Short mmCIF file of C-alpha atoms and ligand atoms in Angstrom, two decimals:
data_model
loop_
_atom_site.label_atom_id
_atom_site.label_comp_id
_atom_site.label_asym_id
_atom_site.label_seq_id
_atom_site.Cartn_x
_atom_site.Cartn_y
_atom_site.Cartn_z
CA MET A 1 40.47 3.30 20.46
CA SER A 2 38.97 -0.15 20.18
CA SER A 3 41.52 -2.18 18.33
CA ASP A 4 41.94 -5.59 16.81
CA LEU A 5 44.99 -6.36 18.92
CA ASP A 6 44.38 -9.90 20.08
CA THR A 7 46.36 -10.24 23.29
CA PRO A 8 45.33 -9.97 26.94
CA LEU A 9 48.81 -8.79 27.98
CA ILE A 10 49.40 -5.31 29.36
CA ILE A 11 52.97 -4.62 30.48
CA ALA A 12 53.29 -2.19 33.41
CA LEU A 13 55.97 0.40 32.69
CA ASP A 14 56.63 1.29 36.34
CA TYR A 15 59.61 3.60 35.93
CA PRO A 16 60.28 7.07 37.29
CA ARG A 17 61.91 8.35 34.10
CA LEU A 18 60.84 8.71 30.48
CA ASP A 19 64.10 7.31 29.08
CA GLN A 20 63.78 4.17 31.23
CA ALA A 21 60.17 3.59 30.19
CA LEU A 22 60.98 4.09 26.52
CA ALA A 23 64.08 1.89 26.69
CA MET A 24 61.84 -0.94 27.94
CA ALA A 25 59.09 -0.18 25.43
CA GLU A 26 61.61 -0.32 22.61
CA ARG A 27 62.44 -3.88 23.63
CA LEU A 28 58.76 -4.92 23.47
CA ASP A 29 56.63 -5.71 20.44
CA PRO A 30 53.47 -3.55 20.18
CA SER A 31 51.73 -6.26 18.19
CA ARG A 32 52.02 -8.67 21.17
CA CYS A 33 51.23 -6.49 24.20
CA ARG A 34 49.86 -3.19 25.39
CA VAL A 35 51.57 -1.02 28.00
CA LYS A 36 50.40 0.62 31.23
CA VAL A 37 51.49 4.06 32.42
CA GLY A 38 50.87 4.81 36.09
CA LYS A 39 50.90 7.78 38.41
CA GLU A 40 54.62 8.13 39.04
CA LEU A 41 55.73 8.00 35.41
CA PHE A 42 52.90 10.23 34.21
CA THR A 43 53.38 12.77 36.99
CA ARG A 44 57.06 13.02 36.20
CA THR A 45 56.85 13.11 32.41
CA GLY A 46 53.40 14.38 31.54
CA PRO A 47 51.72 13.53 28.25
CA ARG A 48 54.97 13.23 26.31
CA VAL A 49 55.27 9.64 27.54
CA LEU A 50 51.95 8.91 25.85
CA GLU A 51 53.05 10.55 22.59
CA ALA A 52 56.30 8.60 22.64
CA LEU A 53 54.60 5.25 23.33
CA HIS A 54 51.97 5.89 20.65
CA GLY A 55 54.83 6.80 18.30
CA LEU A 56 56.32 3.35 18.95
CA GLY A 57 52.96 1.81 18.03
CA PHE A 58 51.68 0.88 21.50
CA GLU A 59 48.15 1.05 22.83
CA VAL A 60 48.29 2.58 26.30
CA PHE A 61 46.34 2.00 29.51
CA LEU A 62 46.62 5.25 31.48
CA ASP A 63 46.24 4.03 35.07
CA LEU A 64 45.55 7.27 36.98
CA LYS A 65 42.47 6.11 38.94
CA PHE A 66 40.61 9.42 38.85
CA HIS A 67 38.35 10.17 41.85
CA ASP A 68 36.78 13.63 42.20
CA ILE A 69 33.52 15.46 41.60
CA PRO A 70 31.73 14.39 38.39
CA ASN A 71 32.63 17.40 36.25
CA THR A 72 36.31 17.23 37.18
CA VAL A 73 36.60 13.52 36.48
CA ALA A 74 34.70 13.87 33.20
CA GLY A 75 37.22 16.52 32.13
CA ALA A 76 40.20 14.39 33.16
CA VAL A 77 38.85 11.34 31.32
CA GLU A 78 38.16 13.46 28.25
CA ALA A 79 41.74 14.80 28.38
CA ALA A 80 43.09 11.24 28.58
CA ALA A 81 40.96 10.21 25.62
CA ASP A 82 42.11 13.27 23.66
CA HIS A 83 45.65 11.99 24.16
CA GLY A 84 44.51 8.85 22.36
CA VAL A 85 44.86 6.33 25.17
CA TRP A 86 43.27 2.90 24.75
CA MET A 87 42.07 2.64 28.35
CA VAL A 88 41.69 4.90 31.39
CA ASN A 89 40.25 4.31 34.86
CA VAL A 90 38.36 5.96 37.71
CA HIS A 91 37.50 4.90 41.27
CA ALA A 92 34.03 3.34 41.49
CA GLY A 93 33.88 4.80 45.01
CA GLY A 94 33.40 8.19 43.34
CA GLY A 95 29.83 7.07 42.76
CA ARG A 96 27.28 6.65 40.00
CA ARG A 97 27.05 10.31 38.97
CA MET A 98 30.82 10.58 38.67
CA MET A 99 31.09 7.47 36.50
CA GLU A 100 28.09 8.45 34.36
CA ALA A 101 29.48 11.94 33.79
CA ALA A 102 32.78 10.47 32.61
CA ARG A 103 31.08 7.98 30.31
CA GLU A 104 28.70 10.59 28.90
CA ARG A 105 31.59 12.92 28.14
CA LEU A 106 33.34 10.23 26.12
CA GLU A 107 30.10 9.34 24.33
CA ARG A 108 29.29 12.94 23.53
CA ARG A 109 32.70 13.35 21.91
CA ARG A 110 32.51 9.86 20.33
CA LEU A 111 35.82 8.93 21.95
CA GLY A 112 36.40 5.16 21.94
CA THR A 113 38.72 4.96 24.95
CA HIS A 114 37.76 2.10 27.27
CA LEU A 115 36.63 3.45 30.62
CA ILE A 116 36.98 1.06 33.55
CA ALA A 117 36.75 1.36 37.34
CA VAL A 118 38.78 0.38 40.37
CA THR A 119 36.59 -1.17 43.05
CA VAL A 120 38.42 -1.81 46.35
CA LEU A 121 42.20 -1.43 46.29
CA THR A 122 43.78 -4.81 46.96
CA SER A 123 45.89 -3.15 49.65
CA MET A 124 42.67 -2.64 51.67
CA GLU A 125 41.82 -5.44 54.07
CA ARG A 126 38.70 -5.88 56.17
CA ASP A 127 40.00 -3.70 59.03
CA ASP A 128 41.01 -0.93 56.64
CA LEU A 129 37.47 -0.89 55.23
CA ILE A 130 35.96 -0.73 58.72
CA GLU A 131 38.24 2.21 59.52
CA VAL A 132 36.80 4.16 56.58
CA GLY A 133 33.25 3.25 57.57
CA VAL A 134 32.65 0.29 55.25
CA GLU A 135 31.27 -2.59 57.30
CA ALA A 136 31.45 -5.19 54.53
CA GLU A 137 33.68 -8.07 53.58
CA PRO A 138 36.14 -6.91 50.92
CA LEU A 139 34.74 -9.32 48.29
CA SER A 140 31.16 -8.22 48.82
CA GLN A 141 32.23 -4.57 48.59
CA VAL A 142 34.10 -5.40 45.36
CA GLU A 143 30.93 -7.02 43.94
CA ARG A 144 28.78 -4.11 45.03
CA LEU A 145 31.07 -1.54 43.39
CA ALA A 146 31.51 -3.66 40.25
CA ARG A 147 27.71 -3.83 39.85
CA LEU A 148 27.48 -0.08 40.33
CA ALA A 149 30.28 0.43 37.79
CA GLN A 150 28.46 -1.74 35.27
CA GLN A 151 25.15 0.08 35.84
CA SER A 152 27.01 3.38 35.40
CA GLY A 153 28.27 2.31 31.98
CA MET A 154 31.82 1.31 32.80
CA ALA A 155 33.33 -1.23 30.40
CA GLY A 156 34.87 -3.21 33.23
CA VAL A 157 36.96 -3.14 36.39
CA VAL A 158 40.47 -3.68 37.65
CA CYS A 159 40.32 -6.71 39.92
CA SER A 160 42.43 -9.46 41.41
CA ALA A 161 42.26 -12.83 39.73
CA GLN A 162 40.61 -14.15 42.90
CA GLU A 163 37.81 -11.62 42.39
CA ALA A 164 37.51 -12.27 38.65
CA ALA A 165 35.58 -15.51 39.07
CA ALA A 166 32.99 -13.90 41.35
CA LEU A 167 32.70 -10.91 39.01
CA ARG A 168 32.13 -13.14 36.00
CA ALA A 169 29.05 -14.44 37.80
CA THR A 170 27.96 -10.95 38.91
CA CYS A 171 28.73 -8.93 35.78
CA GLY A 172 29.07 -11.43 32.93
CA ASP A 173 31.80 -12.40 30.45
CA ASP A 174 31.76 -9.19 28.40
CA PHE A 175 32.50 -6.94 31.37
CA LEU A 176 36.27 -6.39 31.27
CA LYS A 177 38.31 -7.77 34.15
CA VAL A 178 41.81 -6.33 34.14
CA THR A 179 43.95 -8.29 36.53
CA PRO A 180 47.36 -7.53 38.10
CA GLY A 181 49.27 -9.82 40.45
CA ILE A 182 50.17 -12.25 37.68
CA ARG A 183 53.24 -14.44 37.96
CA PRO A 184 54.31 -16.97 35.33
CA ARG A 185 54.96 -20.44 36.71
CA ALA A 186 58.68 -20.01 37.31
CA SER A 187 58.99 -16.44 38.53
CA SER A 188 59.36 -14.64 41.87
CA ALA A 189 56.29 -13.21 43.61
CA ASP A 190 58.15 -9.94 44.41
CA ASP A 191 55.92 -7.98 46.83
CA GLN A 192 52.67 -9.45 45.51
CA ARG A 193 50.92 -11.58 48.15
CA ARG A 194 48.39 -13.67 46.24
CA THR A 195 49.52 -14.36 42.71
CA LEU A 196 48.04 -16.48 39.95
CA THR A 197 49.66 -17.76 36.79
CA PRO A 198 48.50 -16.25 33.47
CA GLY A 199 46.54 -19.42 32.65
CA GLU A 200 44.88 -19.54 36.06
CA ALA A 201 43.88 -15.87 35.83
CA MET A 202 42.30 -16.32 32.38
CA ALA A 203 40.51 -19.46 33.56
CA ALA A 204 39.18 -17.44 36.51
CA GLY A 205 37.58 -14.99 34.09
CA SER A 206 40.18 -12.24 33.62
CA THR A 207 40.02 -10.61 30.19
CA HIS A 208 43.32 -8.70 30.47
CA LEU A 209 46.46 -9.38 32.48
CA VAL A 210 48.70 -6.64 33.87
CA VAL A 211 52.26 -7.94 34.14
CA GLY A 212 55.16 -5.83 35.35
CA ARG A 213 58.41 -7.15 36.77
CA PRO A 214 58.25 -10.72 35.39
CA VAL A 215 58.71 -9.09 31.97
CA THR A 216 60.40 -5.75 32.68
CA GLN A 217 63.09 -7.21 34.97
CA ALA A 218 63.79 -10.23 32.82
CA PRO A 219 67.14 -10.28 31.04
CA ASP A 220 65.22 -10.75 27.78
CA PRO A 221 61.77 -9.16 28.16
CA MET A 222 60.37 -10.53 24.88
CA ALA A 223 61.52 -14.03 25.82
CA ALA A 224 59.69 -13.64 29.15
CA LEU A 225 56.61 -12.43 27.27
CA ALA A 226 56.86 -15.41 24.92
CA THR A 227 56.93 -17.72 27.95
CA ILE A 228 53.68 -16.16 29.17
CA GLU A 229 52.15 -16.53 25.69
CA ARG A 230 53.10 -20.22 25.72
CA GLU A 231 51.54 -20.70 29.17
CA LEU A 232 48.37 -19.06 27.89
CA ALA A 233 48.29 -21.23 24.76
CA GLU A 234 48.83 -24.41 26.79
CA SER A 235 46.06 -23.60 29.23
CA SER A 236 43.46 -22.35 26.74
O1 C5P B 301 55.52 -5.89 38.74
P1 C5P B 301 54.10 -6.35 38.92
O2 C5P B 301 53.69 -7.43 37.93
O3 C5P B 301 53.81 -6.75 40.35
O4 C5P B 301 53.24 -5.05 38.58
C1 C5P B 301 51.85 -5.04 38.69
C2 C5P B 301 51.29 -3.73 38.27
O5 C5P B 301 49.90 -3.74 38.57
C3 C5P B 301 51.88 -2.50 38.99
O6 C5P B 301 51.81 -1.40 38.09
C4 C5P B 301 50.94 -2.30 40.15
O7 C5P B 301 50.87 -0.98 40.56
C5 C5P B 301 49.60 -2.72 39.51
N1 C5P B 301 48.60 -3.15 40.48
C6 C5P B 301 48.78 -4.20 41.36
N2 C5P B 301 47.79 -4.57 42.22
C7 C5P B 301 46.64 -3.89 42.23
C8 C5P B 301 46.43 -2.84 41.36
C9 C5P B 301 47.44 -2.49 40.48
O8 C5P B 301 49.83 -4.83 41.34
N3 C5P B 301 45.70 -4.28 43.04
#
């Protein structure tokens, strides 16, 4: 599943229906971006969305954030890898044994799918953490879980661009940092609170950028993607 595709861009296909997701995918170029399938689309369509996107030539990040007992998560991650996805994720909060079981299952089957972890959801603020019994600042909890994910053999984490810089120091350059909340210079923030431009996010240490609406709601999605590519080239 490791590929030579040399782009950090992952376009979020956040649609409720297969035809909508595929209509957008057909307007994108699989040699210039990957695509992300999340819980709503996958729960509505099942694996046929993956088959269809692979048929169009895309590498797919299956963003289902598995969190369960080790054996169950290992089986789910194995199933995702059997579908041929490029990347899949689990919650680091599921713990070391859960992450290790998932990684070992992929290794045993020699499946090359990238396995990454979610640390603290960016919707969780300090008070939300306290309410679930975590008496730590969000950033220090993110660092703690990223370290645990790395020790458990995860290839990286999903993180905000603000966290990416700290995680580069904690976990190094090779640890993947997949970052949503990206907004090109001239686009609307939508419901994202703290956004960074593509260039700022890469400079902060992100290795991959998840971009949804700035591309998918643009009148010409490939033109919007080209604008992001230009911003990246100018800032590199
Ligand atoms: O449209 P937009 O660029 O805001 O989409 C961002 C994508 O990244 C969505 O699929 C969203 O669910 C996801 N995401 C996020 N913030 C996180 C984690 C995931 O925006 N902390």
